[in-house]
JSON list of C-alpha atoms in Angstrom, two decimals:
[
{"chain": "E", "resi": 1, "resn": "MET", "atom": "CA", "xyz": [124.19, 107.64, 75.67]},
{"chain": "E", "resi": 2, "resn": "LEU", "atom": "CA", "xyz": [122.62, 105.10, 78.01]},
{"chain": "E", "resi": 3, "resn": "GLN", "atom": "CA", "xyz": [125.32, 103.02, 79.67]},
{"chain": "E", "resi": 4, "resn": "ALA", "atom": "CA", "xyz": [125.01, 100.12, 82.04]},
{"chain": "E", "resi": 5, "resn": "PRO", "atom": "CA", "xyz": [125.42, 101.30, 85.65]},
{"chain": "E", "resi": 6, "resn": "GLU", "atom": "CA", "xyz": [128.44, 100.04, 87.53]},
{"chain": "E", "resi": 7, "resn": "SER", "atom": "CA", "xyz": [127.37, 97.51, 90.15]},
{"chain": "E", "resi": 8, "resn": "GLY", "atom": "CA", "xyz": [127.93, 98.68, 93.69]},
{"chain": "E", "resi": 9, "resn": "SER", "atom": "CA", "xyz": [127.88, 102.38, 92.73]},
{"chain": "E", "resi": 10, "resn": "PRO", "atom": "CA", "xyz": [125.66, 104.51, 95.03]},
{"chain": "E", "resi": 11, "resn": "SER", "atom": "CA", "xyz": [123.94, 105.99, 91.99]},
{"chain": "E", "resi": 12, "resn": "ALA", "atom": "CA", "xyz": [124.06, 102.82, 89.89]},
{"chain": "E", "resi": 13, "resn": "SER", "atom": "CA", "xyz": [120.29, 102.63, 89.45]},
{"chain": "E", "resi": 14, "resn": "LEU", "atom": "CA", "xyz": [118.52, 105.25, 87.40]},
{"chain": "E", "resi": 15, "resn": "ILE", "atom": "CA", "xyz": [116.84, 107.69, 89.78]},
{"chain": "E", "resi": 16, "resn": "PRO", "atom": "CA", "xyz": [113.49, 108.88, 88.47]},
{"chain": "E", "resi": 17, "resn": "ALA", "atom": "CA", "xyz": [112.87, 112.59, 87.96]},
{"chain": "E", "resi": 18, "resn": "PHE", "atom": "CA", "xyz": [109.23, 113.34, 87.17]},
{"chain": "E", "resi": 19, "resn": "CYS", "atom": "CA", "xyz": [109.05, 116.66, 85.29]},
{"chain": "E", "resi": 20, "resn": "ASP", "atom": "CA", "xyz": [106.17, 118.88, 84.24]},
{"chain": "E", "resi": 21, "resn": "GLY", "atom": "CA", "xyz": [105.73, 122.41, 83.04]},
{"chain": "E", "resi": 22, "resn": "GLY", "atom": "CA", "xyz": [102.66, 124.44, 82.35]},
{"chain": "E", "resi": 23, "resn": "SER", "atom": "CA", "xyz": [101.33, 127.83, 81.41]},
{"chain": "E", "resi": 24, "resn": "ARG", "atom": "CA", "xyz": [97.95, 129.42, 81.90]},
{"chain": "E", "resi": 25, "resn": "GLY", "atom": "CA", "xyz": [97.61, 130.79, 78.43]},
{"chain": "E", "resi": 26, "resn": "ASN", "atom": "CA", "xyz": [100.28, 130.11, 75.85]},
{"chain": "E", "resi": 27, "resn": "PRO", "atom": "CA", "xyz": [102.21, 132.21, 76.54]},
{"chain": "E", "resi": 28, "resn": "GLY", "atom": "CA", "xyz": [100.97, 133.00, 79.99]},
{"chain": "E", "resi": 29, "resn": "PRO", "atom": "CA", "xyz": [101.94, 132.72, 83.65]},
{"chain": "E", "resi": 30, "resn": "SER", "atom": "CA", "xyz": [104.05, 129.57, 83.75]},
{"chain": "E", "resi": 31, "resn": "GLY", "atom": "CA", "xyz": [105.98, 127.31, 86.05]},
{"chain": "E", "resi": 32, "resn": "TYR", "atom": "CA", "xyz": [107.52, 123.88, 86.37]},
{"chain": "E", "resi": 33, "resn": "GLY", "atom": "CA", "xyz": [107.48, 121.11, 88.92]},
{"chain": "E", "resi": 34, "resn": "VAL", "atom": "CA", "xyz": [109.94, 118.26, 89.45]},
{"chain": "E", "resi": 35, "resn": "ARG", "atom": "CA", "xyz": [109.69, 115.29, 91.78]},
{"chain": "E", "resi": 36, "resn": "ILE", "atom": "CA", "xyz": [112.99, 113.44, 92.35]},
{"chain": "E", "resi": 37, "resn": "GLU", "atom": "CA", "xyz": [112.65, 109.98, 93.87]},
{"chain": "E", "resi": 38, "resn": "ASP", "atom": "CA", "xyz": [115.06, 107.26, 94.92]},
{"chain": "E", "resi": 39, "resn": "ALA", "atom": "CA", "xyz": [115.03, 103.81, 93.32]},
{"chain": "E", "resi": 40, "resn": "ASN", "atom": "CA", "xyz": [112.36, 102.70, 95.82]},
{"chain": "E", "resi": 41, "resn": "GLY", "atom": "CA", "xyz": [109.96, 105.54, 94.97]},
{"chain": "E", "resi": 42, "resn": "ASN", "atom": "CA", "xyz": [110.68, 107.61, 98.08]},
{"chain": "E", "resi": 43, "resn": "LYS", "atom": "CA", "xyz": [110.82, 111.38, 97.65]},
{"chain": "E", "resi": 44, "resn": "ILE", "atom": "CA", "xyz": [114.31, 112.84, 97.54]},
{"chain": "E", "resi": 45, "resn": "GLU", "atom": "CA", "xyz": [113.30, 116.38, 96.57]},
{"chain": "E", "resi": 46, "resn": "ASP", "atom": "CA", "xyz": [110.43, 118.44, 95.17]},
{"chain": "E", "resi": 47, "resn": "LEU", "atom": "CA", "xyz": [111.42, 121.39, 92.97]},
{"chain": "E", "resi": 48, "resn": "TYR", "atom": "CA", "xyz": [109.19, 124.08, 91.50]},
{"chain": "E", "resi": 49, "resn": "GLU", "atom": "CA", "xyz": [109.56, 127.60, 90.17]},
{"chain": "E", "resi": 50, "resn": "PHE", "atom": "CA", "xyz": [107.38, 130.33, 88.72]},
{"chain": "E", "resi": 51, "resn": "LEU", "atom": "CA", "xyz": [108.85, 131.45, 85.39]},
{"chain": "E", "resi": 52, "resn": "GLY", "atom": "CA", "xyz": [106.81, 134.54, 84.51]},
{"chain": "E", "resi": 53, "resn": "VAL", "atom": "CA", "xyz": [105.06, 134.78, 81.15]},
{"chain": "E", "resi": 54, "resn": "LYS", "atom": "CA", "xyz": [106.40, 131.91, 79.04]},
{"chain": "E", "resi": 55, "resn": "THR", "atom": "CA", "xyz": [105.08, 129.17, 76.78]},
{"chain": "E", "resi": 56, "resn": "ASN", "atom": "CA", "xyz": [104.13, 125.72, 77.94]},
{"chain": "E", "resi": 57, "resn": "ASN", "atom": "CA", "xyz": [107.07, 124.17, 76.05]},
{"chain": "E", "resi": 58, "resn": "PHE", "atom": "CA", "xyz": [109.50, 126.62, 77.67]},
{"chain": "E", "resi": 59, "resn": "ALA", "atom": "CA", "xyz": [108.15, 125.54, 81.07]},
{"chain": "E", "resi": 60, "resn": "GLU", "atom": "CA", "xyz": [108.51, 121.84, 80.18]},
{"chain": "E", "resi": 61, "resn": "TYR", "atom": "CA", "xyz": [112.17, 122.32, 79.22]},
{"chain": "E", "resi": 62, "resn": "SER", "atom": "CA", "xyz": [112.77, 124.40, 82.36]},
{"chain": "E", "resi": 63, "resn": "GLY", "atom": "CA", "xyz": [111.58, 121.45, 84.45]},
{"chain": "E", "resi": 64, "resn": "LEU", "atom": "CA", "xyz": [113.95, 119.12, 82.61]},
{"chain": "E", "resi": 65, "resn": "LEU", "atom": "CA", "xyz": [116.86, 121.51, 83.15]},
{"chain": "E", "resi": 66, "resn": "ALA", "atom": "CA", "xyz": [116.04, 121.83, 86.87]},
{"chain": "E", "resi": 67, "resn": "ALA", "atom": "CA", "xyz": [116.00, 118.04, 87.25]},
{"chain": "E", "resi": 68, "resn": "LEU", "atom": "CA", "xyz": [119.35, 117.70, 85.48]},
{"chain": "E", "resi": 69, "resn": "GLU", "atom": "CA", "xyz": [120.87, 120.55, 87.51]},
{"chain": "E", "resi": 70, "resn": "PHE", "atom": "CA", "xyz": [119.72, 118.93, 90.76]},
{"chain": "E", "resi": 71, "resn": "ALA", "atom": "CA", "xyz": [121.12, 115.54, 89.72]},
{"chain": "E", "resi": 72, "resn": "LEU", "atom": "CA", "xyz": [124.52, 116.95, 88.77]},
{"chain": "E", "resi": 73, "resn": "ALA", "atom": "CA", "xyz": [124.77, 119.17, 91.86]},
{"chain": "E", "resi": 74, "resn": "ASN", "atom": "CA", "xyz": [123.96, 116.24, 94.15]},
{"chain": "E", "resi": 75, "resn": "GLY", "atom": "CA", "xyz": [126.11, 113.53, 92.59]},
{"chain": "E", "resi": 76, "resn": "TYR", "atom": "CA", "xyz": [123.38, 111.56, 90.83]},
{"chain": "E", "resi": 77, "resn": "THR", "atom": "CA", "xyz": [124.95, 110.22, 87.63]},
{"chain": "E", "resi": 78, "resn": "HIS", "atom": "CA", "xyz": [122.19, 107.87, 86.45]},
{"chain": "E", "resi": 79, "resn": "VAL", "atom": "CA", "xyz": [118.91, 109.65, 85.71]},
{"chain": "E", "resi": 80, "resn": "ARG", "atom": "CA", "xyz": [115.58, 108.57, 84.23]},
{"chain": "E", "resi": 81, "resn": "VAL", "atom": "CA", "xyz": [113.37, 111.53, 83.33]},
{"chain": "E", "resi": 82, "resn": "VAL", "atom": "CA", "xyz": [109.63, 110.94, 83.14]},
{"chain": "E", "resi": 83, "resn": "ALA", "atom": "CA", "xyz": [107.57, 113.67, 81.46]},
{"chain": "E", "resi": 84, "resn": "ASP", "atom": "CA", "xyz": [104.16, 114.12, 79.90]},
{"chain": "E", "resi": 85, "resn": "SER", "atom": "CA", "xyz": [105.39, 116.47, 77.16]},
{"chain": "E", "resi": 86, "resn": "GLU", "atom": "CA", "xyz": [105.55, 114.28, 74.08]},
{"chain": "E", "resi": 87, "resn": "LEU", "atom": "CA", "xyz": [107.22, 117.10, 72.12]},
{"chain": "E", "resi": 88, "resn": "MET", "atom": "CA", "xyz": [110.06, 117.56, 74.60]},
{"chain": "E", "resi": 89, "resn": "VAL", "atom": "CA", "xyz": [110.61, 113.83, 75.09]},
{"chain": "E", "resi": 90, "resn": "LYS", "atom": "CA", "xyz": [110.75, 113.12, 71.35]},
{"chain": "E", "resi": 91, "resn": "GLN", "atom": "CA", "xyz": [113.03, 116.10, 70.77]},
{"chain": "E", "resi": 92, "resn": "MET", "atom": "CA", "xyz": [115.41, 114.88, 73.47]},
{"chain": "E", "resi": 93, "resn": "GLN", "atom": "CA", "xyz": [115.30, 111.37, 71.97]},
{"chain": "E", "resi": 94, "resn": "GLY", "atom": "CA", "xyz": [116.20, 112.81, 68.56]},
{"chain": "E", "resi": 95, "resn": "LYS", "atom": "CA", "xyz": [112.89, 111.74, 66.98]},
{"chain": "E", "resi": 96, "resn": "TYR", "atom": "CA", "xyz": [111.68, 115.34, 66.44]},
{"chain": "E", "resi": 97, "resn": "ARG", "atom": "CA", "xyz": [113.73, 118.35, 65.35]},
{"chain": "E", "resi": 98, "resn": "VAL", "atom": "CA", "xyz": [113.84, 121.47, 67.52]},
{"chain": "E", "resi": 99, "resn": "LYS", "atom": "CA", "xyz": [112.43, 124.15, 65.23]},
{"chain": "E", "resi": 100, "resn": "SER", "atom": "CA", "xyz": [111.63, 126.86, 67.77]},
{"chain": "E", "resi": 101, "resn": "PRO", "atom": "CA", "xyz": [114.41, 129.44, 68.26]},
{"chain": "E", "resi": 102, "resn": "ASP", "atom": "CA", "xyz": [113.12, 129.94, 71.82]},
{"chain": "E", "resi": 103, "resn": "LEU", "atom": "CA", "xyz": [113.53, 126.25, 72.69]},
{"chain": "E", "resi": 104, "resn": "ARG", "atom": "CA", "xyz": [116.87, 125.66, 70.92]},
{"chain": "E", "resi": 105, "resn": "PRO", "atom": "CA", "xyz": [119.06, 127.11, 73.73]},
{"chain": "E", "resi": 106, "resn": "LEU", "atom": "CA", "xyz": [117.15, 125.08, 76.33]},
{"chain": "E", "resi": 107, "resn": "TYR", "atom": "CA", "xyz": [117.53, 121.90, 74.27]},
{"chain": "E", "resi": 108, "resn": "ASP", "atom": "CA", "xyz": [121.26, 122.57, 73.79]},
{"chain": "E", "resi": 109, "resn": "GLU", "atom": "CA", "xyz": [121.75, 123.15, 77.53]},
{"chain": "E", "resi": 110, "resn": "ALA", "atom": "CA", "xyz": [119.86, 119.95, 78.35]},
{"chain": "E", "resi": 111, "resn": "ARG", "atom": "CA", "xyz": [122.11, 117.99, 75.95]},
{"chain": "E", "resi": 112, "resn": "HIS", "atom": "CA", "xyz": [125.17, 119.56, 77.61]},
{"chain": "E", "resi": 113, "resn": "ARG", "atom": "CA", "xyz": [123.99, 118.53, 81.09]},
{"chain": "E", "resi": 114, "resn": "ILE", "atom": "CA", "xyz": [123.03, 115.03, 79.92]},
{"chain": "E", "resi": 115, "resn": "ALA", "atom": "CA", "xyz": [126.54, 114.57, 78.51]},
{"chain": "E", "resi": 116, "resn": "GLN", "atom": "CA", "xyz": [127.87, 114.97, 82.08]},
{"chain": "E", "resi": 117, "resn": "LEU", "atom": "CA", "xyz": [125.85, 111.98, 83.31]},
{"chain": "E", "resi": 118, "resn": "GLN", "atom": "CA", "xyz": [126.96, 108.36, 83.13]},
{"chain": "E", "resi": 119, "resn": "ALA", "atom": "CA", "xyz": [123.49, 107.14, 82.13]},
{"chain": "E", "resi": 120, "resn": "PHE", "atom": "CA", "xyz": [120.32, 108.89, 81.03]},
{"chain": "E", "resi": 121, "resn": "ARG", "atom": "CA", "xyz": [116.90, 107.86, 79.78]},
{"chain": "E", "resi": 122, "resn": "ILE", "atom": "CA", "xyz": [113.83, 109.94, 79.07]},
{"chain": "E", "resi": 123, "resn": "GLU", "atom": "CA", "xyz": [110.33, 108.56, 78.65]},
{"chain": "E", "resi": 124, "resn": "HIS", "atom": "CA", "xyz": [106.88, 109.89, 77.91]},
{"chain": "E", "resi": 125, "resn": "VAL", "atom": "CA", "xyz": [103.91, 109.11, 80.17]},
{"chain": "E", "resi": 126, "resn": "LEU", "atom": "CA", "xyz": [100.33, 110.27, 80.20]},
{"chain": "E", "resi": 127, "resn": "ARG", "atom": "CA", "xyz": [99.50, 113.13, 82.55]},
{"chain": "E", "resi": 128, "resn": "GLY", "atom": "CA", "xyz": [97.87, 110.80, 85.09]},
{"chain": "E", "resi": 129, "resn": "LYS", "atom": "CA", "xyz": [101.23, 109.10, 85.70]},
{"chain": "E", "resi": 130, "resn": "ASN", "atom": "CA", "xyz": [102.88, 112.45, 86.45]},
{"chain": "E", "resi": 131, "resn": "LYS", "atom": "CA", "xyz": [100.62, 113.81, 89.21]},
{"chain": "E", "resi": 132, "resn": "HIS", "atom": "CA", "xyz": [103.29, 114.94, 91.68]},
{"chain": "E", "resi": 133, "resn": "ALA", "atom": "CA", "xyz": [105.14, 117.03, 89.09]},
{"chain": "E", "resi": 134, "resn": "ASP", "atom": "CA", "xyz": [101.85, 118.43, 87.77]},
{"chain": "E", "resi": 135, "resn": "ARG", "atom": "CA", "xyz": [100.83, 119.44, 91.30]},
{"chain": "E", "resi": 136, "resn": "LEU", "atom": "CA", "xyz": [104.19, 121.17, 91.80]},
{"chain": "E", "resi": 137, "resn": "ALA", "atom": "CA", "xyz": [103.96, 123.04, 88.47]},
{"chain": "E", "resi": 138, "resn": "ASN", "atom": "CA", "xyz": [100.50, 124.28, 89.46]},
{"chain": "E", "resi": 139, "resn": "LEU", "atom": "CA", "xyz": [101.82, 125.25, 92.89]},
{"chain": "E", "resi": 140, "resn": "ALA", "atom": "CA", "xyz": [104.54, 127.34, 91.20]},
{"chain": "E", "resi": 141, "resn": "MET", "atom": "CA", "xyz": [101.99, 129.08, 88.98]},
{"chain": "E", "resi": 142, "resn": "ASP", "atom": "CA", "xyz": [99.64, 129.68, 91.93]},
{"chain": "E", "resi": 143, "resn": "LYS", "atom": "CA", "xyz": [102.37, 131.20, 94.07]},
{"chain": "E", "resi": 144, "resn": "GLY", "atom": "CA", "xyz": [103.74, 133.24, 91.17]},
{"chain": "E", "resi": 145, "resn": "THR", "atom": "CA", "xyz": [100.36, 134.74, 90.41]},
{"chain": "E", "resi": 146, "resn": "HIS", "atom": "CA", "xyz": [99.62, 135.29, 94.12]},
{"chain": "E", "resi": 147, "resn": "ARG", "atom": "CA", "xyz": [96.65, 132.96, 94.09]},
{"chain": "E", "resi": 148, "resn": "THR", "atom": "CA", "xyz": [95.56, 131.43, 97.34]},
{"chain": "E", "resi": 149, "resn": "VAL", "atom": "CA", "xyz": [97.33, 128.11, 97.63]},
{"chain": "E", "resi": 150, "resn": "ARG", "atom": "CA", "xyz": [96.27, 125.23, 99.83]},
{"chain": "E", "resi": 151, "resn": "ASP", "atom": "CA", "xyz": [99.39, 123.18, 100.43]},
{"chain": "E", "resi": 152, "resn": "ILE", "atom": "CA", "xyz": [98.55, 119.63, 99.47]},
{"chain": "E", "resi": 153, "resn": "GLN", "atom": "CA", "xyz": [99.82, 116.92, 101.76]},
{"chain": "E", "resi": 154, "resn": "PRO", "atom": "CA", "xyz": [101.26, 113.73, 100.23]},
{"chain": "E", "resi": 155, "resn": "GLY", "atom": "CA", "xyz": [98.55, 111.24, 99.36]},
{"chain": "E", "resi": 156, "resn": "THR", "atom": "CA", "xyz": [95.79, 113.85, 99.13]},
{"chain": "E", "resi": 157, "resn": "ILE", "atom": "CA", "xyz": [95.99, 114.75, 95.46]},
{"chain": "E", "resi": 158, "resn": "SER", "atom": "CA", "xyz": [92.48, 115.20, 94.16]},
{"chain": "E", "resi": 159, "resn": "THR", "atom": "CA", "xyz": [91.51, 113.85, 90.78]},
{"chain": "E", "resi": 160, "resn": "LYS", "atom": "CA", "xyz": [88.67, 116.39, 90.55]},
{"chain": "E", "resi": 161, "resn": "PRO", "atom": "CA", "xyz": [89.37, 119.46, 88.39]},
{"chain": "E", "resi": 162, "resn": "ALA", "atom": "CA", "xyz": [90.24, 122.54, 90.40]},
{"chain": "E", "resi": 163, "resn": "LYS", "atom": "CA", "xyz": [87.89, 125.49, 90.33]},
{"chain": "E", "resi": 164, "resn": "SER", "atom": "CA", "xyz": [89.17, 128.23, 88.07]},
{"chain": "E", "resi": 165, "resn": "HIS", "atom": "CA", "xyz": [89.57, 131.66, 89.64]},
{"chain": "E", "resi": 166, "resn": "PRO", "atom": "CA", "xyz": [90.79, 134.80, 87.90]},
{"chain": "E", "resi": 167, "resn": "PRO", "atom": "CA", "xyz": [94.20, 136.01, 89.08]},
{"chain": "E", "resi": 168, "resn": "VAL", "atom": "CA", "xyz": [94.26, 138.81, 91.63]},
{"chain": "E", "resi": 169, "resn": "VAL", "atom": "CA", "xyz": [95.85, 141.93, 90.14]},
{"chain": "E", "resi": 170, "resn": "PRO", "atom": "CA", "xyz": [97.45, 144.27, 92.69]},
{"chain": "E", "resi": 171, "resn": "ALA", "atom": "CA", "xyz": [95.77, 147.68, 92.87]},
{"chain": "E", "resi": 172, "resn": "SER", "atom": "CA", "xyz": [99.13, 149.33, 92.18]},
{"chain": "E", "resi": 173, "resn": "GLY", "atom": "CA", "xyz": [99.63, 147.83, 88.72]},
{"chain": "E", "resi": 174, "resn": "SER", "atom": "CA", "xyz": [99.77, 144.67, 86.70]},
{"chain": "E", "resi": 175, "resn": "LEU", "atom": "CA", "xyz": [100.12, 141.15, 87.91]},
{"chain": "E", "resi": 176, "resn": "PHE", "atom": "CA", "xyz": [103.73, 140.97, 86.72]},
{"chain": "E", "resi": 177, "resn": "GLY", "atom": "CA", "xyz": [104.87, 144.45, 87.74]},
{"chain": "E", "resi": 178, "resn": "ASP", "atom": "CA", "xyz": [106.22, 145.35, 84.28]},
{"chain": "E", "resi": 179, "resn": "GLU", "atom": "CA", "xyz": [103.34, 147.47, 83.07]},
{"chain": "E", "resi": 180, "resn": "PRO", "atom": "CA", "xyz": [102.27, 150.93, 84.29]},
{"chain": "E", "resi": 181, "resn": "PRO", "atom": "CA", "xyz": [99.44, 151.07, 86.82]},
{"chain": "E", "resi": 182, "resn": "ILE", "atom": "CA", "xyz": [95.96, 151.17, 85.40]},
{"chain": "E", "resi": 183, "resn": "SER", "atom": "CA", "xyz": [94.30, 154.53, 86.01]},
{"chain": "E", "resi": 184, "resn": "PRO", "atom": "CA", "xyz": [90.65, 154.50, 87.02]},
{"chain": "E", "resi": 185, "resn": "ALA", "atom": "CA", "xyz": [88.34, 155.62, 84.24]},
{"chain": "E", "resi": 186, "resn": "ALA", "atom": "CA", "xyz": [87.32, 159.25, 84.38]},
{"chain": "E", "resi": 187, "resn": "PRO", "atom": "CA", "xyz": [83.64, 159.78, 85.24]},
{"chain": "E", "resi": 188, "resn": "ALA", "atom": "CA", "xyz": [81.49, 160.25, 82.12]}
]
């Protein structure tokens, strides 16, 4: 699938798309983050989305699909995806089979979008090399679960673990709005 870029083409170099997905619980509240950069490492776009209650692998594939959708919608035909999900990367490389019926449609859609590109490469990195995307995935999960979010400015990513706080459940019902409200216990 990887083809040599045409010289002189505006998208001739592979633009990096750093992708990450996560869930708090598996399944649990999940989200993805994507950092798209130009060939010089300058930010083109940050993407993130809360996905509801999904698995970590579903969130990882959702990040990949968002990166591919952005590239196709904006005329980028040469894409290099960088992700810390070894499973997703090896599945996309054809080294692992996709056994999960929940992931199969996402995998198939990713292959369909990749086929529309002129060049594509996907590579696995350790989590420390994917900090921007990880921060965005956590931002998506924080916003989706209505946690207090401190917007992080570029260059201020902390390497210290964040303090864990329980999610705030609205008094009117569940965190996700799909369960009936919890009635207070009757006095004993």
